[in-house]
Short mmCIF file of C-alpha atoms and ligand atoms in Angstrom, two decimals:
data_model
loop_
_atom_site.label_atom_id
_atom_site.label_comp_id
_atom_site.label_asym_id
_atom_site.label_seq_id
_atom_site.Cartn_x
_atom_site.Cartn_y
_atom_site.Cartn_z
CA UNK A 466 0.02 -0.01 -0.02
CA UNK A 467 1.34 3.48 -0.83
CA UNK A 468 1.96 6.20 1.68
CA UNK A 469 -0.67 8.87 1.86
CA UNK A 470 -1.61 11.99 3.88
CA UNK A 471 -4.75 11.93 6.03
CA UNK A 472 -6.96 14.74 7.28
CA UNK A 473 -10.33 14.78 9.06
CA UNK A 474 -12.17 18.11 8.45
CA UNK A 475 -15.30 18.87 10.49
CA UNK A 476 -17.33 20.98 8.02
CA UNK A 477 -18.40 20.23 4.50
CA UNK A 478 -16.75 23.51 3.37
CA UNK A 479 -13.38 22.42 4.84
CA UNK A 480 -13.71 19.01 3.11
CA UNK A 481 -14.54 20.66 -0.25
CA UNK A 482 -11.68 23.19 0.10
CA UNK A 483 -9.31 20.33 0.85
CA UNK A 484 -10.30 18.26 -2.20
CA UNK A 485 -9.97 21.36 -4.46
CA UNK A 486 -6.42 21.93 -3.30
CA UNK A 487 -5.09 18.50 -4.19
CA UNK A 488 -5.80 16.73 -7.54
CA UNK A 489 -4.95 13.37 -6.13
CA UNK A 490 -7.03 13.59 -2.97
CA UNK A 491 -10.10 11.36 -2.33
CA UNK A 492 -12.88 11.48 0.22
CA UNK A 493 -13.08 8.41 2.37
CA UNK A 494 -16.17 7.40 4.36
CA UNK A 495 -16.50 3.77 5.57
CA UNK A 496 -13.49 2.79 3.55
CA UNK A 497 -14.97 -0.65 2.65
CA UNK A 498 -14.35 -0.12 -1.08
CA UNK A 499 -11.63 2.53 -1.28
CA UNK A 500 -9.21 0.80 1.08
CA UNK A 501 -9.47 -2.47 -0.90
CA UNK A 502 -8.78 -0.59 -4.10
CA UNK A 503 -5.74 1.08 -2.54
CA UNK A 504 -4.37 -2.19 -1.23
CA UNK A 505 -4.60 -3.68 -4.73
CA UNK A 506 -3.04 -0.61 -6.36
CA UNK A 507 -6.19 0.16 -8.39
CA UNK A 508 -6.60 3.60 -6.85
CA UNK A 509 -3.65 5.56 -5.47
CA UNK A 510 -4.77 8.73 -3.79
CA UNK A 511 -1.98 10.75 -2.22
CA UNK A 512 -4.27 12.22 0.35
CA UNK A 513 -7.38 10.87 2.11
CA UNK A 514 -9.97 13.38 3.32
CA UNK A 515 -11.90 11.47 5.96
CA UNK A 516 -15.47 12.85 5.93
CA UNK A 517 -16.78 10.93 8.94
CA UNK A 518 -16.87 14.06 11.21
CA UNK A 519 -19.24 15.91 8.84
CA UNK A 520 -22.84 16.34 10.15
CA UNK A 521 -24.33 14.21 7.35
CA UNK A 522 -25.88 11.25 9.19
CA UNK A 523 -29.49 12.36 9.70
CA UNK A 524 -32.42 10.31 8.44
CA UNK A 525 -35.54 12.59 8.62
CA UNK A 526 -38.95 13.45 7.31
CA UNK A 527 -39.09 16.57 5.18
CA UNK A 528 -42.03 18.24 3.36
CA UNK A 529 -43.07 15.53 0.87
CA UNK A 530 -39.67 13.87 0.98
CA UNK A 531 -37.54 11.69 3.21
CA UNK A 532 -33.97 12.96 3.58
CA UNK A 533 -31.06 10.64 4.16
CA UNK A 534 -27.59 12.00 4.95
CA UNK A 535 -24.75 10.82 2.81
CA UNK A 536 -22.92 9.49 5.84
CA UNK A 537 -25.89 7.53 7.22
CA UNK A 538 -24.69 3.96 7.63
CA UNK A 539 -26.27 1.26 5.37
CA UNK A 540 -27.26 -0.65 8.55
CA UNK A 541 -28.84 2.44 10.20
CA UNK A 542 -30.90 3.24 7.09
CA UNK A 543 -31.95 -0.40 6.67
CA UNK A 544 -33.21 -0.63 10.28
CA UNK A 545 -34.66 2.88 10.66
CA UNK A 546 -38.35 3.02 11.57
CA UNK A 547 -39.17 5.81 9.11
CA UNK A 548 -37.44 4.04 6.23
CA UNK A 549 -39.10 0.68 6.97
CA UNK A 550 -42.54 2.40 7.15
CA UNK A 551 -42.24 4.74 4.21
CA UNK A 552 -39.52 3.28 1.99
CA UNK A 553 -39.68 -0.45 2.59
CA UNK A 554 -38.22 -1.13 -0.85
CA UNK A 555 -35.06 0.74 0.09
CA UNK A 556 -34.82 -1.14 3.39
CA UNK A 557 -35.13 -4.50 1.58
CA UNK A 558 -32.49 -3.54 -0.98
CA UNK A 559 -30.06 -2.48 1.73
CA UNK A 560 -30.57 -5.64 3.74
CA UNK A 561 -29.79 -7.68 0.56
CA UNK A 562 -26.36 -6.05 0.22
CA UNK A 563 -23.05 -7.25 1.52
CA UNK A 564 -23.16 -8.47 5.17
CA UNK A 565 -24.16 -7.00 8.50
CA UNK A 566 -20.50 -6.20 9.32
CA UNK A 567 -20.00 -4.33 6.08
CA UNK A 568 -23.31 -2.52 6.35
CA UNK A 569 -22.20 -1.29 9.78
CA UNK A 570 -19.31 0.53 8.11
CA UNK A 571 -20.67 1.41 4.62
CA UNK A 572 -22.28 4.76 4.04
CA UNK A 573 -24.98 5.85 1.59
CA UNK A 574 -22.61 8.12 -0.38
CA UNK A 575 -19.87 5.51 -0.46
CA UNK A 576 -22.39 2.88 -1.68
CA UNK A 577 -23.30 5.10 -4.58
CA UNK A 578 -19.66 5.73 -5.43
CA UNK A 579 -18.44 2.17 -5.05
CA UNK A 580 -16.54 0.91 -8.13
CA UNK A 581 -17.44 -2.03 -10.35
CA UNK A 582 -16.58 -5.60 -9.29
CA UNK A 583 -15.39 -6.58 -12.77
CA UNK A 584 -12.45 -8.90 -11.89
CA UNK A 585 -10.25 -7.39 -14.62
CA UNK A 586 -10.66 -3.90 -13.03
CA UNK A 587 -9.14 -5.32 -9.82
CA UNK A 588 -6.38 -7.23 -11.58
CA UNK A 589 -3.76 -4.59 -12.37
CA UNK A 590 -1.82 -6.74 -14.89
CA UNK A 591 -4.90 -7.06 -17.19
CA UNK A 592 -5.99 -4.45 -19.79
CA UNK A 593 -8.96 -2.45 -18.51
CA UNK A 594 -10.25 0.84 -19.96
CA UNK A 595 -11.91 1.83 -16.72
CA UNK A 596 -8.68 1.54 -14.70
CA UNK A 597 -6.26 2.47 -17.46
CA UNK A 598 -8.10 4.32 -20.33
CA UNK A 599 -7.04 3.12 -23.81
CA UNK A 600 -5.66 -0.24 -22.62
CA UNK A 601 -8.60 -2.29 -23.84
CA UNK A 602 -11.43 -4.29 -22.23
CA UNK A 603 -10.47 -7.79 -21.07
CA UNK A 604 -14.06 -8.70 -20.27
CA UNK A 605 -15.41 -8.20 -23.79
CA UNK A 606 -14.05 -11.57 -24.93
CA UNK A 607 -13.12 -12.81 -21.43
CA UNK A 608 -15.04 -14.33 -18.60
CA UNK A 609 -18.00 -11.93 -18.54
CA UNK A 610 -20.55 -13.89 -16.47
CA UNK A 611 -21.28 -10.94 -14.09
CA UNK A 612 -21.37 -8.29 -16.86
CA UNK A 613 -23.82 -5.99 -18.55
CA UNK A 614 -26.65 -6.85 -20.96
CA UNK A 615 -27.89 -3.24 -21.31
CA UNK A 616 -26.14 -0.03 -22.26
CA UNK A 617 -22.64 -1.49 -22.68
CA UNK A 618 -20.08 -0.15 -25.16
CA UNK A 619 -17.07 -1.61 -26.98
CA UNK A 620 -14.92 0.14 -24.31
CA UNK A 621 -16.55 -1.43 -21.23
CA UNK A 622 -19.29 -3.96 -20.32
CA UNK A 623 -19.03 -3.58 -16.50
CA UNK A 624 -22.04 -3.22 -14.20
CA UNK A 625 -22.61 -1.03 -11.16
CA UNK A 626 -22.71 -3.43 -8.15
CA UNK A 627 -25.01 -1.60 -5.72
CA UNK A 628 -28.29 -2.95 -4.43
CA UNK A 629 -29.34 0.24 -2.60
CA UNK A 630 -28.98 2.31 -5.80
CA UNK A 631 -31.45 0.08 -7.66
CA UNK A 632 -34.20 0.86 -5.17
CA UNK A 633 -33.33 4.61 -5.12
CA UNK A 634 -33.50 4.74 -8.94
CA UNK A 635 -36.94 3.04 -8.88
CA UNK A 636 -38.18 5.40 -6.19
CA UNK A 637 -37.30 8.61 -8.16
CA UNK A 638 -34.75 9.76 -5.60
CA UNK A 639 -32.61 12.88 -6.02
CA UNK A 640 -28.95 13.43 -5.04
CA UNK A 641 -27.94 16.70 -3.42
CA UNK A 642 -24.32 17.66 -3.87
CA UNK A 643 -22.24 20.60 -2.65
CA UNK A 644 -19.16 22.22 -4.10
CA UNK A 645 -17.42 25.61 -3.99
CA UNK A 646 -19.99 26.76 -6.57
CA UNK A 647 -22.95 25.91 -4.30
CA UNK A 648 -25.52 23.09 -4.30
CA UNK A 649 -27.10 21.12 -7.05
CA UNK A 650 -29.70 18.36 -7.35
CA UNK A 651 -29.21 15.40 -9.65
CA UNK A 652 -31.95 12.91 -10.50
CA UNK A 653 -30.80 9.54 -9.18
CA UNK A 654 -31.32 7.94 -12.57
CA UNK A 655 -28.91 10.56 -14.02
CA UNK A 656 -26.24 10.20 -11.31
CA UNK A 657 -24.58 7.06 -12.68
CA UNK A 658 -23.72 6.99 -16.41
CA UNK A 659 -23.27 4.56 -19.28
CA UNK A 660 -19.63 3.78 -20.19
CA UNK A 661 -19.56 5.02 -23.80
CA UNK A 662 -16.01 5.82 -24.78
CA UNK A 663 -15.02 7.07 -21.26
CA UNK A 664 -15.70 4.19 -18.87
CA UNK A 665 -13.15 5.60 -16.38
CA UNK A 666 -16.04 7.91 -15.33
CA UNK A 667 -18.58 5.98 -13.29
CA UNK A 668 -21.01 8.84 -12.71
CA UNK A 669 -21.77 12.50 -13.28
CA UNK A 670 -20.36 13.79 -9.99
CA UNK A 671 -17.82 16.50 -10.78
CA UNK A 672 -14.44 16.79 -9.19
CA UNK A 673 -14.76 18.82 -6.00
CA UNK A 674 -18.43 17.83 -5.36
CA UNK A 675 -19.43 16.19 -2.14
CA UNK A 676 -22.59 14.15 -1.87
CA UNK A 677 -24.50 15.49 1.12
CA UNK A 678 -28.09 14.18 1.03
CA UNK A 679 -30.42 11.83 -0.80
CA UNK A 680 -34.06 12.98 -1.11
CA UNK A 681 -36.74 10.32 -1.74
CA UNK A 682 -40.31 11.32 -2.47
CA UNK A 683 -42.65 10.39 0.36
CA UNK A 684 -45.13 8.57 -1.88
CA UNK A 685 -47.48 6.32 0.06
CA UNK A 686 -48.56 4.66 -3.19
CA UNK A 687 -45.18 2.98 -3.46
CA UNK A 688 -44.86 1.92 0.13
CA UNK A 689 -47.28 -1.03 0.22
CA UNK A 690 -46.73 -3.50 -2.60
CA UNK A 691 -42.99 -3.58 -2.97
CA UNK A 692 -40.32 -6.27 -3.41
CA UNK A 693 -36.54 -6.33 -3.94
CA UNK A 694 -35.44 -9.66 -5.46
CA UNK A 695 -31.76 -10.46 -5.67
CA UNK A 696 -30.42 -13.45 -7.54
CA UNK A 697 -26.85 -14.25 -6.51
CA UNK A 698 -24.47 -17.18 -6.29
CA UNK A 699 -24.77 -17.49 -2.50
CA UNK A 700 -26.96 -15.98 0.21
CA UNK A 701 -24.47 -13.48 1.65
CA UNK A 702 -21.31 -11.62 0.60
CA UNK A 703 -22.33 -11.89 -3.00
CA UNK A 704 -23.14 -9.25 -5.59
CA UNK A 705 -26.26 -9.51 -7.70
CA UNK A 706 -26.28 -11.48 -10.91
CA UNK A 707 -29.60 -9.83 -11.47
CA UNK A 708 -31.78 -7.86 -9.09
CA UNK A 709 -35.28 -6.39 -9.43
CA UNK A 710 -36.72 -3.49 -7.45
CA UNK A 711 -40.45 -3.25 -7.89
CA UNK A 712 -43.24 -1.08 -6.43
CA UNK A 713 -46.80 -1.26 -7.65
CA UNK A 714 -49.65 1.13 -6.90
CA UNK A 715 -52.74 -1.07 -7.28
CA UNK A 716 -56.41 -0.06 -6.77
CA UNK A 717 -58.84 -3.00 -6.92
CA UNK A 718 -57.27 -5.11 -9.66
CA UNK A 719 -55.85 -2.19 -11.68
CA UNK A 720 -52.20 -1.12 -11.70
CA UNK A 721 -52.33 2.66 -11.35
CA UNK A 722 -48.57 3.00 -11.61
CA UNK A 723 -45.44 0.85 -11.52
CA UNK A 724 -41.85 1.55 -10.59
CA UNK A 725 -39.31 -1.01 -11.82
CA UNK A 726 -35.50 -1.07 -11.93
CA UNK A 727 -32.85 -3.74 -12.45
CA UNK A 728 -29.46 -4.23 -10.87
CA UNK A 729 -26.50 -6.28 -12.04
CA UNK A 730 -27.29 -5.64 -15.73
CA UNK A 731 -25.81 -2.26 -16.65
CA UNK A 732 -23.20 0.36 -15.75
CA UNK A 733 -25.96 2.12 -13.84
CA UNK A 734 -29.22 1.07 -12.15
CA UNK A 735 -31.47 0.21 -15.12
CA UNK A 736 -34.91 1.75 -14.95
CA UNK A 737 -37.63 -0.09 -16.90
CA UNK A 738 -39.80 2.78 -18.09
CA UNK A 739 -41.25 0.92 -21.10
CA UNK A 740 -42.48 -1.91 -18.87
CA UNK A 741 -43.75 0.65 -16.29
CA UNK A 742 -45.75 2.49 -19.02
CA UNK A 743 -47.10 -0.77 -20.29
CA UNK A 744 -48.45 -1.77 -16.91
CA UNK A 745 -50.00 1.59 -16.11
CA UNK A 746 -53.81 1.32 -16.04
CA UNK A 747 -53.80 -2.43 -16.87
CA UNK A 748 -55.38 -5.24 -14.85
CA UNK A 749 -52.93 -7.09 -12.65
CA UNK A 750 -53.14 -10.46 -14.41
CA UNK A 751 -50.54 -12.99 -15.52
CA UNK A 752 -50.66 -12.11 -19.17
CA UNK A 753 -49.89 -8.43 -18.51
CA UNK A 754 -47.15 -9.25 -16.00
CA UNK A 755 -45.56 -11.62 -18.55
CA UNK A 756 -45.68 -9.03 -21.30
CA UNK A 757 -44.12 -6.40 -19.08
CA UNK A 758 -41.28 -8.85 -18.20
CA UNK A 759 -40.63 -9.62 -21.86
CA UNK A 760 -40.71 -5.90 -22.83
CA UNK A 761 -37.94 -5.31 -20.32
CA UNK A 762 -35.38 -7.37 -22.21
CA UNK A 763 -36.20 -6.17 -25.77
CA UNK A 764 -32.94 -4.27 -26.01
CA UNK A 765 -30.73 -6.65 -24.06
CA UNK A 766 -27.58 -8.20 -25.52
CA UNK A 767 -25.39 -10.89 -24.03
CA UNK A 768 -21.63 -11.26 -24.38
CA UNK A 769 -21.27 -15.01 -24.10
CA UNK A 770 -20.85 -16.17 -20.48
CA UNK A 771 -23.63 -13.77 -19.37
CA UNK A 772 -26.21 -14.85 -21.96
CA UNK A 773 -28.09 -16.66 -19.15
CA UNK A 774 -29.16 -13.18 -17.94
CA UNK A 775 -31.36 -12.79 -21.02
CA UNK A 776 -33.68 -15.39 -19.52
CA UNK A 777 -32.96 -14.75 -15.86
CA UNK A 778 -34.04 -11.10 -16.12
CA UNK A 779 -37.59 -11.64 -17.41
CA UNK A 780 -38.04 -14.63 -15.12
CA UNK A 781 -36.99 -12.58 -12.06
CA UNK A 782 -39.18 -9.66 -13.05
CA UNK A 783 -42.14 -11.97 -13.56
CA UNK A 784 -41.62 -13.79 -10.27
CA UNK A 785 -41.27 -10.46 -8.39
CA UNK A 786 -44.48 -9.01 -9.95
CA UNK A 787 -46.39 -12.25 -9.30
CA UNK A 788 -45.33 -12.23 -5.64
CA UNK A 789 -46.34 -8.53 -5.19
CA UNK A 790 -49.71 -9.03 -6.81
CA UNK A 791 -50.37 -12.35 -5.01
CA UNK A 792 -50.57 -14.25 -8.31
CA UNK A 793 -47.77 -16.70 -7.60
C1 FAD B 972 -17.05 -8.43 0.50
C2 FAD B 972 -17.99 -7.28 0.07
C3 FAD B 972 -19.29 -7.59 -0.35
C4 FAD B 972 -20.11 -6.53 -0.77
N1 FAD B 972 -21.39 -6.85 -1.21
C5 FAD B 972 -22.21 -5.87 -1.66
C6 FAD B 972 -23.55 -6.15 -2.11
O1 FAD B 972 -23.96 -7.28 -2.16
N2 FAD B 972 -24.33 -5.10 -2.46
C7 FAD B 972 -23.88 -3.80 -2.39
O2 FAD B 972 -24.63 -2.89 -2.78
N3 FAD B 972 -22.65 -3.50 -2.02
C8 FAD B 972 -21.82 -4.50 -1.63
N4 FAD B 972 -20.58 -4.20 -1.18
C9 FAD B 972 -20.05 -2.83 -1.38
C10 FAD B 972 -20.28 -1.99 -0.17
O3 FAD B 972 -21.66 -1.74 -0.08
C11 FAD B 972 -19.50 -0.71 -0.42
O4 FAD B 972 -18.14 -1.01 -0.27
C12 FAD B 972 -19.89 0.42 0.49
O5 FAD B 972 -21.24 0.76 0.34
C13 FAD B 972 -19.02 1.67 0.23
O6 FAD B 972 -19.30 2.61 1.26
P1 FAD B 972 -18.14 3.25 2.07
O7 FAD B 972 -18.74 4.28 2.96
O8 FAD B 972 -17.30 2.19 2.75
O9 FAD B 972 -17.26 3.93 0.89
P2 FAD B 972 -15.69 4.23 0.86
O10 FAD B 972 -14.95 2.97 0.56
O11 FAD B 972 -15.29 5.04 1.98
O12 FAD B 972 -15.71 5.18 -0.45
C14 FAD B 972 -16.03 4.69 -1.76
C15 FAD B 972 -15.93 5.86 -2.69
O13 FAD B 972 -16.94 6.78 -2.40
C16 FAD B 972 -16.41 8.12 -2.30
N5 FAD B 972 -17.29 8.83 -1.41
C17 FAD B 972 -17.70 8.35 -0.19
N6 FAD B 972 -18.61 9.20 0.35
C18 FAD B 972 -18.70 10.25 -0.53
C19 FAD B 972 -19.42 11.42 -0.50
N7 FAD B 972 -20.28 11.74 0.54
N8 FAD B 972 -19.34 12.29 -1.52
C20 FAD B 972 -18.49 11.98 -2.56
N9 FAD B 972 -17.80 10.89 -2.65
C21 FAD B 972 -17.86 10.01 -1.63
C22 FAD B 972 -14.97 7.92 -1.88
O14 FAD B 972 -14.17 8.99 -2.29
C23 FAD B 972 -14.61 6.62 -2.56
O15 FAD B 972 -14.16 6.90 -3.87
C24 FAD B 972 -19.70 -5.21 -0.72
C25 FAD B 972 -18.36 -4.94 -0.29
C26 FAD B 972 -17.56 -5.95 0.09
C27 FAD B 972 -16.17 -5.60 0.58
S1 SF4 B 973 -15.67 -4.43 -18.45
FE1 SF4 B 973 -14.92 -2.32 -17.90
S2 SF4 B 973 -14.08 -2.65 -15.91
FE2 SF4 B 973 -14.16 -4.66 -16.90
S3 SF4 B 973 -12.27 -5.01 -18.03
FE3 SF4 B 973 -13.70 -4.05 -19.44
S4 SF4 B 973 -13.20 -1.92 -19.26
FE4 SF4 B 973 -12.37 -2.84 -17.42
#
């Protein structure tokens, strides 16, 4: 591991000033991803700005929104009464992630910013455009079982590994970030990006910006019939092969509105707006649920070892929707 400087500012302004002064500095929160990457030589910051003293841990009710501080621990959010009552889909997704020990360290902001689990990204002797732009993508013709079936490019077919982010994308959350220029709000679905020709950029956060808060609409319609389904190789300590975050607003037997997003399939949480629009106003019956599940994979493309996801995705969506609607 390389030597590095370490500071622990106590205000967001001091943390932002510090990152602006040093091009090789990085924020560190729980450290559960960044420290691994530093040990393996994948990331080599010369300075760590520990943000754990910043007052960004609150989980609270706002006017029409629920606010979650960027430093709230994954375990605290998952167990919080307000979150379990109003955002049960988020609580389920968090509990499906990592292990209790990791969730006790991991923060909301760090979870959003965690890097891909593509094995070639972690293996510093292998070509990888995300780690070393222009070197090539070893996964394209390599062992790509965990990789993307949506939105990939010739430069990178990695997926974003978070569970939490899939639920936040489905629930229309917003990300509030601060910098020396002030505050801005980013739609959660616009926070992460597709790889295109620049896969080294995971998201649209600009250098010098600090994630401070996540705002999630307080929408009772999406707090009743919800389910996060995660398909993985083992029950704990495993990232999603495919996951589905689903919330249905149903009156009688009619689906008023649907919120659907996938994890483990793209460089960002993959929102299924076509399937959502299809379900809107339709009866909750097996035929409609099957059609929605099939619509979801219309633009999917496998890369060999991950072709199984082309079937696993619609099957997981269908099973999730059947469970929510009581049709299974
Ligand atoms: C064995 C293992 C299994 C795991 N399984 C899962 C899983 O199944 N599902 C899942 O979702 N995750 C999983 N994880 C990932 C885990 O959830 C992340 O490592 C964790 O959420 C990162 O949070 P952190 O606070 O530790 O981030 P850190 O490691 O401290 O930071 C990660 C990155 O975020 C940046 N950052 C942190 N906070 C901010 C902020 N406020 N503003 C701007 N930048 C910031 C840092 O600069 C750094 O680049 C697993 C991890 C491990 C080690
Ligand atoms: S998929 Fe992306 S992260 Fe993996 S080797 Fe290719 S460029 Fe690197």
